[in-house]
PDB file of C-alpha atoms in Angstrom:
ATOM      1  CA  MET L   1     -58.994 -13.913  -1.454  1.00 44.00           C
ATOM      2  CA  ALA L   2     -55.926 -14.009   0.659  1.00 46.00           C
ATOM      3  CA  ALA L   3     -52.737 -14.823  -1.153  1.00 47.00           C
ATOM      4  CA  THR L   4     -50.545 -17.374   0.498  1.00 48.00           C
ATOM      5  CA  LEU L   5     -46.772 -17.385   0.148  1.00 48.00           C
ATOM      6  CA  THR L   6     -44.970 -20.682   0.279  1.00 50.00           C
ATOM      7  CA  THR L   7     -41.248 -20.897   0.921  1.00 49.00           C
ATOM      8  CA  LYS L   8     -39.295 -23.796  -0.450  1.00 53.00           C
ATOM      9  CA  ALA L   9     -37.287 -25.627   2.170  1.00 52.00           C
ATOM     10  CA  PRO L  10     -33.533 -25.691   1.518  1.00 54.00           C
ATOM     11  CA  ALA L  11     -32.232 -28.882   0.021  1.00 52.00           C
ATOM     12  CA  PRO L  12     -30.335 -31.194   2.383  1.00 55.00           C
ATOM     13  CA  PRO L  13     -26.532 -31.266   1.985  1.00 55.00           C
ATOM     14  CA  ARG L  14     -26.522 -34.742   0.405  1.00 55.00           C
ATOM     15  CA  LYS L  15     -28.979 -33.728  -2.314  1.00 55.00           C
ATOM     16  CA  LEU L  16     -27.086 -30.490  -2.827  1.00 50.00           C
ATOM     17  CA  LEU L  17     -23.812 -32.350  -3.352  1.00 53.00           C
ATOM     18  CA  ALA L  18     -25.570 -34.832  -5.615  1.00 55.00           C
ATOM     19  CA  SER L  19     -26.588 -32.005  -7.937  1.00 65.00           C
ATOM     20  CA  ARG L  20     -24.707 -31.941 -11.228  1.00 67.00           C
ATOM     21  CA  LYS L  21     -24.315 -28.152 -11.044  1.00 68.00           C
ATOM     22  CA  THR L  22     -22.761 -28.322  -7.578  1.00 70.00           C
ATOM     23  CA  ARG L  23     -20.327 -31.054  -8.588  1.00 70.00           C
ATOM     24  CA  ALA L  24     -19.316 -29.101 -11.677  1.00 73.00           C
ATOM     25  CA  GLY L  25     -18.796 -25.946  -9.569  1.00 72.00           C
ATOM     26  CA  ILE L  26     -16.608 -27.833  -7.096  1.00 76.00           C
ATOM     27  CA  LEU L  27     -14.626 -29.343  -9.964  1.00 79.00           C
ATOM     28  CA  TYR L  28     -14.048 -25.915 -11.532  1.00 78.00           C
ATOM     29  CA  ALA L  29     -13.047 -24.375  -8.188  1.00 80.00           C
ATOM     30  CA  LEU L  30     -10.661 -27.197  -7.254  1.00 84.00           C
ATOM     31  CA  PRO L  31      -7.648 -25.919  -9.291  1.00 85.00           C
ATOM     32  CA  VAL L  32      -8.002 -22.467  -7.746  1.00 86.00           C
ATOM     33  CA  VAL L  33      -8.218 -23.913  -4.234  1.00 84.00           C
ATOM     34  CA  VAL L  34      -5.139 -26.094  -4.834  1.00 88.00           C
ATOM     35  CA  TYR L  35      -3.295 -23.101  -6.287  1.00 85.00           C
ATOM     36  CA  LEU L  36      -4.071 -20.981  -3.212  1.00 84.00           C
ATOM     37  CA  LEU L  37      -3.142 -23.776  -0.805  1.00 85.00           C
ATOM     38  CA  VAL L  38       0.179 -24.536  -2.487  1.00 87.00           C
ATOM     39  CA  LEU L  39       1.368 -21.002  -3.282  1.00 86.00           C
ATOM     40  CA  PHE L  40      -0.135 -18.983  -0.429  1.00 85.00           C
ATOM     41  CA  VAL L  41      -1.363 -20.976   2.553  1.00 86.00           C
ATOM     42  CA  TYR L  42       1.493 -23.499   2.680  1.00 88.00           C
ATOM     43  CA  PRO L  43       4.328 -20.889   2.479  1.00 87.00           C
ATOM     44  CA  ILE L  44       2.693 -18.739   5.165  1.00 88.00           C
ATOM     45  CA  PHE L  45       2.284 -21.619   7.607  1.00 89.00           C
ATOM     46  CA  SER L  46       5.762 -22.918   6.781  1.00 90.00           C
ATOM     47  CA  THR L  47       7.207 -19.490   7.614  1.00 89.00           C
ATOM     48  CA  LEU L  48       5.191 -19.397  10.836  1.00 90.00           C
ATOM     49  CA  PHE L  49       6.413 -22.840  11.935  1.00 90.00           C
ATOM     50  CA  LEU L  50       9.994 -21.957  10.989  1.00 89.00           C
ATOM     51  CA  SER L  51       9.845 -18.828  13.148  1.00 89.00           C
ATOM     52  CA  LEU L  52       8.723 -20.938  16.134  1.00 89.00           C
ATOM     53  CA  LYS L  53      11.438 -23.624  15.823  1.00 87.00           C
ATOM     54  CA  ASN L  54      14.721 -23.724  17.690  1.00 84.00           C
ATOM     55  CA  ALA L  55      17.970 -25.140  16.299  1.00 75.00           C
ATOM     56  CA  ASN L  56      17.103 -28.576  17.751  1.00 78.00           C
ATOM     57  CA  GLY L  57      13.532 -28.430  16.411  1.00 76.00           C
ATOM     58  CA  SER L  58      11.846 -27.561  19.724  1.00 82.00           C
ATOM     59  CA  PHE L  59       9.221 -24.819  20.155  1.00 87.00           C
ATOM     60  CA  THR L  60      10.582 -21.355  21.042  1.00 87.00           C
ATOM     61  CA  LEU L  61       9.671 -17.658  20.970  1.00 89.00           C
ATOM     62  CA  HIS L  62      13.323 -16.635  20.978  1.00 87.00           C
ATOM     63  CA  TRP L  63      13.265 -15.335  17.410  1.00 90.00           C
ATOM     64  CA  TYR L  64      10.335 -13.037  18.112  1.00 90.00           C
ATOM     65  CA  ALA L  65      11.999 -11.731  21.264  1.00 90.00           C
ATOM     66  CA  ASP L  66      15.142 -11.125  19.209  1.00 89.00           C
ATOM     67  CA  ALA L  67      13.126  -9.364  16.480  1.00 88.00           C
ATOM     68  CA  LEU L  68      11.584  -6.981  19.025  1.00 89.00           C
ATOM     69  CA  THR L  69      14.778  -5.988  20.859  1.00 89.00           C
ATOM     70  CA  GLY L  70      17.990  -4.143  20.109  1.00 87.00           C
ATOM     71  CA  VAL L  71      18.951  -3.357  16.537  1.00 89.00           C
ATOM     72  CA  ASN L  72      16.054  -5.332  15.089  1.00 90.00           C
ATOM     73  CA  LEU L  73      13.551  -3.214  17.006  1.00 91.00           C
ATOM     74  CA  SER L  74      15.306  -0.096  15.744  1.00 92.00           C
ATOM     75  CA  VAL L  75      14.934  -1.406  12.180  1.00 92.00           C
ATOM     76  CA  LEU L  76      11.216  -1.966  12.813  1.00 91.00           C
ATOM     77  CA  PHE L  77      10.765   1.616  14.038  1.00 93.00           C
ATOM     78  CA  THR L  78      12.764   2.913  11.062  1.00 93.00           C
ATOM     79  CA  THR L  79      10.489   0.954   8.716  1.00 93.00           C
ATOM     80  CA  LEU L  80       7.352   2.343  10.363  1.00 92.00           C
ATOM     81  CA  ARG L  81       8.711   5.904  10.304  1.00 93.00           C
ATOM     82  CA  ILE L  82       9.787   5.855   6.655  1.00 94.00           C
ATOM     83  CA  SER L  83       6.527   4.195   5.637  1.00 93.00           C
ATOM     84  CA  ALA L  84       4.521   6.849   7.494  1.00 93.00           C
ATOM     85  CA  GLU L  85       6.549   9.663   5.897  1.00 94.00           C
ATOM     86  CA  THR L  86       6.070   8.096   2.485  1.00 94.00           C
ATOM     87  CA  ALA L  87       2.320   7.738   3.013  1.00 93.00           C
ATOM     88  CA  LEU L  88       2.004  11.363   4.155  1.00 94.00           C
ATOM     89  CA  LEU L  89       3.952  12.793   1.209  1.00 95.00           C
ATOM     90  CA  SER L  90       2.120  10.525  -1.231  1.00 94.00           C
ATOM     91  CA  LEU L  91      -1.175  11.830   0.145  1.00 93.00           C
ATOM     92  CA  VAL L  92      -0.132  15.479  -0.160  1.00 93.00           C
ATOM     93  CA  PHE L  93       1.199  15.279  -3.714  1.00 94.00           C
ATOM     94  CA  GLY L  94      -1.386  12.711  -4.766  1.00 92.00           C
ATOM     95  CA  PHE L  95      -4.225  14.884  -3.488  1.00 93.00           C
ATOM     96  CA  LEU L  96      -2.988  17.950  -5.375  1.00 93.00           C
ATOM     97  CA  LEU L  97      -2.404  15.988  -8.572  1.00 93.00           C
ATOM     98  CA  ALA L  98      -5.646  13.996  -8.461  1.00 92.00           C
ATOM     99  CA  ASN L  99      -7.653  17.115  -7.618  1.00 90.00           C
ATOM    100  CA  ALA L 100      -6.178  18.960 -10.598  1.00 91.00           C
ATOM    101  CA  ILE L 101      -6.802  16.012 -12.953  1.00 91.00           C
ATOM    102  CA  SER L 102     -10.382  15.501 -11.745  1.00 88.00           C
ATOM    103  CA  ARG L 103     -11.233  19.051 -12.841  1.00 87.00           C
ATOM    104  CA  LEU L 104     -10.066  18.467 -16.416  1.00 88.00           C
ATOM    105  CA  LYS L 105     -12.232  17.408 -19.328  1.00 88.00           C
ATOM    106  CA  PRO L 106     -12.424  13.609 -19.783  1.00 86.00           C
ATOM    107  CA  LEU L 107      -9.977  13.529 -22.720  1.00 89.00           C
ATOM    108  CA  TRP L 108      -7.311  15.614 -20.968  1.00 91.00           C
ATOM    109  CA  ALA L 109      -7.906  13.772 -17.705  1.00 89.00           C
ATOM    110  CA  ALA L 110      -7.324  10.426 -19.458  1.00 88.00           C
ATOM    111  CA  LEU L 111      -4.069  11.713 -20.971  1.00 91.00           C
ATOM    112  CA  ALA L 112      -2.915  13.046 -17.592  1.00 90.00           C
ATOM    113  CA  MET L 113      -3.699   9.735 -15.890  1.00 89.00           C
ATOM    114  CA  LEU L 114      -1.798   7.950 -18.642  1.00 89.00           C
ATOM    115  CA  ILE L 115       1.261  10.079 -17.863  1.00 89.00           C
ATOM    116  CA  VAL L 116       0.908   9.219 -14.169  1.00 88.00           C
ATOM    117  CA  VAL L 117       0.392   5.483 -14.649  1.00 86.00           C
ATOM    118  CA  VAL L 118       2.758   4.611 -17.540  1.00 86.00           C
ATOM    119  CA  PRO L 119       6.012   5.136 -15.538  1.00 83.00           C
ATOM    120  CA  HIS L 120       4.686   2.595 -13.054  1.00 83.00           C
ATOM    121  CA  PHE L 121       5.082  -0.127 -15.688  1.00 85.00           C
ATOM    122  CA  ILE L 122       8.813   0.562 -15.919  1.00 86.00           C
ATOM    123  CA  SER L 123      10.966  -1.642 -13.694  1.00 86.00           C
ATOM    124  CA  ALA L 124      11.337  -0.290 -10.154  1.00 87.00           C
ATOM    125  CA  LEU L 125      15.082  -0.951 -10.424  1.00 89.00           C
ATOM    126  CA  VAL L 126      15.356   1.261 -13.527  1.00 91.00           C
ATOM    127  CA  ARG L 127      13.345   4.054 -11.891  1.00 91.00           C
ATOM    128  CA  THR L 128      15.470   3.865  -8.753  1.00 91.00           C
ATOM    129  CA  TYR L 129      18.683   4.228 -10.748  1.00 92.00           C
ATOM    130  CA  GLY L 130      17.060   7.144 -12.526  1.00 91.00           C
ATOM    131  CA  TRP L 131      16.513   8.874  -9.184  1.00 92.00           C
ATOM    132  CA  ILE L 132      20.121   8.115  -8.179  1.00 92.00           C
ATOM    133  CA  ILE L 133      21.318   9.859 -11.341  1.00 91.00           C
ATOM    134  CA  LEU L 134      19.016  12.842 -10.778  1.00 91.00           C
ATOM    135  CA  LEU L 135      19.791  13.300  -7.071  1.00 90.00           C
ATOM    136  CA  GLY L 136      23.559  12.683  -7.126  1.00 86.00           C
ATOM    137  CA  ASP L 137      26.123  15.387  -6.363  1.00 84.00           C
ATOM    138  CA  LYS L 138      26.586  15.896 -10.108  1.00 86.00           C
ATOM    139  CA  GLY L 139      22.972  15.135 -10.927  1.00 86.00           C
ATOM    140  CA  LEU L 140      20.425  17.362 -12.603  1.00 89.00           C
ATOM    141  CA  VAL L 141      18.849  18.554  -9.344  1.00 88.00           C
ATOM    142  CA  ASN L 142      22.086  19.662  -7.682  1.00 88.00           C
ATOM    143  CA  GLU L 143      23.475  21.086 -10.923  1.00 88.00           C
ATOM    144  CA  THR L 144      20.318  23.184 -11.349  1.00 88.00           C
ATOM    145  CA  LEU L 145      20.420  24.369  -7.748  1.00 85.00           C
ATOM    146  CA  GLY L 146      24.105  25.218  -8.137  1.00 84.00           C
ATOM    147  CA  ALA L 147      23.410  27.195 -11.316  1.00 85.00           C
ATOM    148  CA  MET L 148      20.743  29.141  -9.420  1.00 86.00           C
ATOM    149  CA  ALA L 149      23.353  29.913  -6.728  1.00 76.00           C
ATOM    150  CA  VAL L 150      21.241  28.330  -3.982  1.00 80.00           C
ATOM    151  CA  PRO L 151      23.190  28.476  -0.679  1.00 84.00           C
ATOM    152  CA  GLY L 152      24.440  25.062   0.443  1.00 77.00           C
ATOM    153  CA  ALA L 153      24.315  23.410  -2.982  1.00 78.00           C
ATOM    154  CA  PRO L 154      25.118  20.658  -3.772  1.00 82.00           C
ATOM    155  CA  PHE L 155      22.869  19.045  -1.182  1.00 86.00           C
ATOM    156  CA  ARG L 156      23.218  15.475   0.060  1.00 87.00           C
ATOM    157  CA  LEU L 157      20.089  13.905  -1.369  1.00 88.00           C
ATOM    158  CA  LEU L 158      21.208  10.279  -1.494  1.00 89.00           C
ATOM    159  CA  TYR L 159      22.088   7.512   0.981  1.00 90.00           C
ATOM    160  CA  ASN L 160      20.047   9.090   3.771  1.00 90.00           C
ATOM    161  CA  GLU L 161      16.409   9.117   4.870  1.00 91.00           C
ATOM    162  CA  LEU L 162      15.565  11.994   2.538  1.00 92.00           C
ATOM    163  CA  GLY L 163      16.694   9.988  -0.486  1.00 91.00           C
ATOM    164  CA  VAL L 164      14.733   6.910   0.619  1.00 93.00           C
ATOM    165  CA  VAL L 165      11.538   8.923   1.175  1.00 94.00           C
ATOM    166  CA  ILE L 166      11.874  10.655  -2.206  1.00 93.00           C
ATOM    167  CA  GLY L 167      12.320   7.307  -3.945  1.00 92.00           C
ATOM    168  CA  THR L 168       9.531   5.463  -2.140  1.00 93.00           C
ATOM    169  CA  THR L 169       7.134   8.395  -2.537  1.00 93.00           C
ATOM    170  CA  SER L 170       7.661   8.357  -6.299  1.00 91.00           C
ATOM    171  CA  MET L 171       6.870   4.627  -6.310  1.00 91.00           C
ATOM    172  CA  MET L 172       3.685   4.989  -4.241  1.00 91.00           C
ATOM    173  CA  LEU L 173       2.360   8.129  -5.962  1.00 91.00           C
ATOM    174  CA  PRO L 174       0.572   6.340  -8.866  1.00 90.00           C
ATOM    175  CA  TYR L 175      -1.437   4.201  -6.404  1.00 90.00           C
ATOM    176  CA  THR L 176      -2.476   7.280  -4.451  1.00 92.00           C
ATOM    177  CA  VAL L 177      -3.447   9.266  -7.538  1.00 92.00           C
ATOM    178  CA  LEU L 178      -5.487   6.370  -8.966  1.00 90.00           C
ATOM    179  CA  LEU L 179      -7.448   5.918  -5.733  1.00 90.00           C
ATOM    180  CA  LEU L 180      -8.047   9.606  -5.126  1.00 92.00           C
ATOM    181  CA  TYR L 181      -8.935  10.328  -8.741  1.00 91.00           C
ATOM    182  CA  GLY L 182     -11.719   7.733  -8.641  1.00 87.00           C
ATOM    183  CA  VAL L 183     -13.094   9.193  -5.404  1.00 88.00           C
ATOM    184  CA  MET L 184     -12.866  12.807  -6.596  1.00 89.00           C
ATOM    185  CA  ARG L 185     -14.557  11.982  -9.910  1.00 86.00           C
ATOM    186  CA  GLY L 186     -17.478  10.618  -7.911  1.00 83.00           C
ATOM    187  CA  VAL L 187     -18.036  13.859  -5.980  1.00 83.00           C
ATOM    188  CA  ASP L 188     -21.213  15.618  -7.117  1.00 80.00           C
ATOM    189  CA  ARG L 189     -20.026  19.080  -8.137  1.00 82.00           C
ATOM    190  CA  ARG L 190     -23.577  20.378  -7.773  1.00 83.00           C
ATOM    191  CA  LEU L 191     -23.145  20.206  -4.009  1.00 82.00           C
ATOM    192  CA  LEU L 192     -20.178  22.571  -4.225  1.00 82.00           C
ATOM    193  CA  ALA L 193     -22.058  24.898  -6.571  1.00 83.00           C
ATOM    194  CA  ALA L 194     -25.063  24.905  -4.237  1.00 86.00           C
ATOM    195  CA  ALA L 195     -22.884  25.786  -1.252  1.00 84.00           C
ATOM    196  CA  SER L 196     -21.231  28.574  -3.236  1.00 83.00           C
ATOM    197  CA  SER L 197     -24.610  29.996  -4.280  1.00 84.00           C
ATOM    198  CA  MET L 198     -25.613  30.121  -0.613  1.00 84.00           C
ATOM    199  CA  GLY L 199     -22.609  32.305   0.220  1.00 80.00           C
ATOM    200  CA  ALA L 200     -20.078  29.754   1.462  1.00 80.00           C
ATOM    201  CA  GLY L 201     -16.437  30.621   0.792  1.00 81.00           C
ATOM    202  CA  ARG L 202     -13.911  28.347  -0.859  1.00 82.00           C
ATOM    203  CA  VAL L 203     -12.294  27.376   2.435  1.00 85.00           C
ATOM    204  CA  THR L 204     -15.673  26.563   3.992  1.00 85.00           C
ATOM    205  CA  ILE L 205     -16.743  24.512   0.962  1.00 84.00           C
ATOM    206  CA  PHE L 206     -13.490  22.592   1.023  1.00 85.00           C
ATOM    207  CA  ARG L 207     -13.559  21.989   4.787  1.00 85.00           C
ATOM    208  CA  ARG L 208     -17.274  21.280   5.297  1.00 85.00           C
ATOM    209  CA  ILE L 209     -18.275  19.539   2.043  1.00 84.00           C
ATOM    210  CA  TYR L 210     -15.434  18.446  -0.231  1.00 87.00           C
ATOM    211  CA  LEU L 211     -13.021  17.101   2.373  1.00 86.00           C
ATOM    212  CA  PRO L 212     -15.604  14.911   4.202  1.00 85.00           C
ATOM    213  CA  LEU L 213     -16.668  13.414   0.866  1.00 85.00           C
ATOM    214  CA  VAL L 214     -13.122  12.428  -0.143  1.00 88.00           C
ATOM    215  CA  ALA L 215     -11.935  11.573   3.390  1.00 85.00           C
ATOM    216  CA  PRO L 216     -12.531   7.777   3.008  1.00 83.00           C
ATOM    217  CA  GLY L 217     -10.464   7.823  -0.186  1.00 86.00           C
ATOM    218  CA  LEU L 218      -7.704   9.761   1.551  1.00 89.00           C
ATOM    219  CA  ALA L 219      -7.610   7.266   4.411  1.00 85.00           C
ATOM    220  CA  SER L 220      -7.584   4.267   2.041  1.00 85.00           C
ATOM    221  CA  ALA L 221      -4.860   5.771  -0.178  1.00 89.00           C
ATOM    222  CA  GLY L 222      -2.693   6.666   2.819  1.00 89.00           C
ATOM    223  CA  LEU L 223      -3.037   3.232   4.382  1.00 87.00           C
ATOM    224  CA  LEU L 224      -2.323   1.528   1.054  1.00 87.00           C
ATOM    225  CA  SER L 225       0.869   3.557   0.569  1.00 90.00           C
ATOM    226  CA  PHE L 226       1.888   2.774   4.150  1.00 90.00           C
ATOM    227  CA  ILE L 227       1.275  -0.974   3.703  1.00 88.00           C
ATOM    228  CA  LEU L 228       3.164  -1.165   0.409  1.00 89.00           C
ATOM    229  CA  SER L 229       6.084   0.808   1.847  1.00 91.00           C
ATOM    230  CA  LEU L 230       6.429  -1.609   4.776  1.00 89.00           C
ATOM    231  CA  GLY L 231       7.736  -4.396   2.564  1.00 86.00           C
ATOM    232  CA  TYR L 232       9.513  -2.312  -0.071  1.00 87.00           C
ATOM    233  CA  TYR L 233      13.045  -3.477  -0.751  1.00 89.00           C
ATOM    234  CA  ILE L 234      14.740  -2.135  -3.899  1.00 89.00           C
ATOM    235  CA  THR L 235      14.544   1.628  -3.356  1.00 89.00           C
ATOM    236  CA  PRO L 236      15.520   1.698   0.360  1.00 90.00           C
ATOM    237  CA  ALA L 237      18.401  -0.725  -0.313  1.00 89.00           C
ATOM    238  CA  LEU L 238      19.825   1.390  -3.148  1.00 90.00           C
ATOM    239  CA  MET L 239      19.025   4.937  -1.993  1.00 91.00           C
ATOM    240  CA  GLY L 240      19.458   4.542   1.765  1.00 87.00           C
ATOM    241  CA  GLY L 241      22.394   4.220   4.103  1.00 85.00           C
ATOM    242  CA  PRO L 242      23.101   1.971   7.100  1.00 84.00           C
ATOM    243  CA  ASN L 243      20.715   4.003   9.280  1.00 86.00           C
ATOM    244  CA  GLN L 244      17.859   3.493   6.811  1.00 87.00           C
ATOM    245  CA  THR L 245      17.795  -0.306   6.904  1.00 88.00           C
ATOM    246  CA  MET L 246      14.206  -1.533   6.611  1.00 91.00           C
ATOM    247  CA  ILE L 247      12.657  -4.899   7.459  1.00 91.00           C
ATOM    248  CA  ALA L 248      12.821  -6.239   3.896  1.00 90.00           C
ATOM    249  CA  THR L 249      16.530  -5.395   3.704  1.00 90.00           C
ATOM    250  CA  LEU L 250      17.142  -6.972   7.123  1.00 90.00           C
ATOM    251  CA  ILE L 251      15.373 -10.180   6.066  1.00 90.00           C
ATOM    252  CA  ASN L 252      17.538 -10.347   2.940  1.00 89.00           C
ATOM    253  CA  GLN L 253      20.697  -9.878   5.018  1.00 89.00           C
ATOM    254  CA  GLN L 254      19.693 -12.566   7.513  1.00 89.00           C
ATOM    255  CA  VAL L 255      19.029 -15.090   4.750  1.00 89.00           C
ATOM    256  CA  THR L 256      21.892 -14.377   2.325  1.00 88.00           C
ATOM    257  CA  LYS L 257      24.691 -13.309   4.684  1.00 87.00           C
ATOM    258  CA  GLU L 258      23.944 -14.793   8.097  1.00 85.00           C
ATOM    259  CA  ASN L 259      22.039 -17.921   6.995  1.00 85.00           C
ATOM    260  CA  GLN L 260      19.571 -17.173   9.792  1.00 87.00           C
ATOM    261  CA  TRP L 261      16.317 -18.481   8.372  1.00 89.00           C
ATOM    262  CA  ASN L 262      14.471 -18.658  11.700  1.00 89.00           C
ATOM    263  CA  GLY L 263      15.093 -15.014  12.522  1.00 89.00           C
ATOM    264  CA  ALA L 264      14.162 -13.976   8.978  1.00 90.00           C
ATOM    265  CA  ALA L 265      10.935 -15.979   9.278  1.00 91.00           C
ATOM    266  CA  ALA L 266      10.047 -14.180  12.515  1.00 91.00           C
ATOM    267  CA  GLN L 267      10.675 -10.823  10.829  1.00 91.00           C
ATOM    268  CA  GLY L 268       8.491 -11.929   7.918  1.00 90.00           C
ATOM    269  CA  VAL L 269       5.633 -12.924  10.227  1.00 92.00           C
ATOM    270  CA  ILE L 270       5.831  -9.559  12.013  1.00 91.00           C
ATOM    271  CA  LEU L 271       5.754  -7.788   8.641  1.00 88.00           C
ATOM    272  CA  LEU L 272       2.770  -9.909   7.613  1.00 88.00           C
ATOM    273  CA  LEU L 273       0.903  -9.034  10.823  1.00 89.00           C
ATOM    274  CA  LEU L 274       1.558  -5.338  10.264  1.00 87.00           C
ATOM    275  CA  THR L 275       0.267  -5.661   6.716  1.00 85.00           C
ATOM    276  CA  LEU L 276      -2.871  -7.501   7.846  1.00 87.00           C
ATOM    277  CA  ALA L 277      -3.530  -4.820  10.470  1.00 86.00           C
ATOM    278  CA  GLY L 278      -3.246  -2.173   7.752  1.00 80.00           C
ATOM    279  CA  LEU L 279      -5.610  -4.083   5.460  1.00 81.00           C
ATOM    280  CA  LEU L 280      -8.152  -4.386   8.268  1.00 85.00           C
ATOM    281  CA  LEU L 281      -7.943  -0.630   8.755  1.00 80.00           C
ATOM    282  CA  VAL L 282      -8.507  -0.101   5.016  1.00 75.00           C
ATOM    283  CA  LYS L 283     -11.568  -2.360   5.186  1.00 78.00           C
ATOM    284  CA  LEU L 284     -12.887  -0.527   8.237  1.00 81.00           C
ATOM    285  CA  VAL L 285     -12.378   2.876   6.637  1.00 71.00           C
ATOM    286  CA  SER L 286     -14.053   1.722   3.412  1.00 71.00           C
ATOM    287  CA  SER L 287     -17.077   0.392   5.286  1.00 76.00           C
ATOM    288  CA  LEU L 288     -17.369   3.600   7.316  1.00 72.00           C
ATOM    289  CA  GLY L 289     -17.144   5.662   4.115  1.00 65.00           C
ATOM    290  CA  ALA L 290     -19.813   3.530   2.429  1.00 67.00           C
ATOM    291  CA  SER L 291     -22.171   3.895   5.397  1.00 71.00           C
ATOM    292  CA  ARG L 292     -21.559   7.662   5.477  1.00 65.00           C
ATOM    293  CA  ARG L 293     -22.331   7.979   1.750  1.00 62.00           C
ATOM    294  CA  LYS L 294     -25.462   5.868   2.241  1.00 67.00           C
ATOM    295  CA  ARG L 295     -26.676   8.153   5.045  1.00 67.00           C
ATOM    296  CA  SER L 296     -25.937  11.291   3.008  1.00 59.00           C
ATOM    297  CA  ASN L 297     -27.827   9.897  -0.027  1.00 59.00           C
ATOM    298  CA  SER L 298     -30.815   8.973   2.115  1.00 60.00           C
TER     299      SER L 298
END
């Protein structure tokens, strides 16, 4: 006796909207939709329209042309460079730290992660001033180097690009460690043991097995640090000099000192586009990593 399968036709939109469950769902979702429209969508479109308006209210691309020429373009390149340096250093130190923590027993690993994460809950302003105290000419770092008779001490560690990168790297490090730790905890250590039992050396195991498995996490952590550094304001403003002006600092100057809201809006839109491009890359890398893990499991 052949079994027949019957598929229920989807309900028409009118009947679907007439359903009590659907109406209740729409009612529950309405506050969230209004919240997103008022606090996210409206400010973004307002900034976009402001960046396209001239002094007399007419349409213009002058502010974007101004943002991509001269000093403003130099600020954009400085922002990209410092963000890339921060992402690279965060990856290096985050990889070493997360790799060491992932090899610990669960109790010790939890305590180590607590030490990494807890400073993140302290105000960024307080942490930045802490770095200023440590890296100053009379700070702990230079005093220690001077006591060790290191040639050239005291070093100039503040109000230059080195100081900005040190500060921003310390701010981004917890994000990197958290992401990499989760990825490294998910690596099946039996694969490494199997490769070792078959005669593979440590370098070969790391290069051929371990690194490909954690590569999606590395890419996501690096891109996240890069994206967050693009719009960072406090640390570059306090630890950098005139040559380390970043987009967030420039926007603040245009609004508070020059009263140039249109130019600041154009800079904000450019920063938003860069951030969206980075998020799309994170999504792409995550999807590629998921498909690679799926193929390896199958």
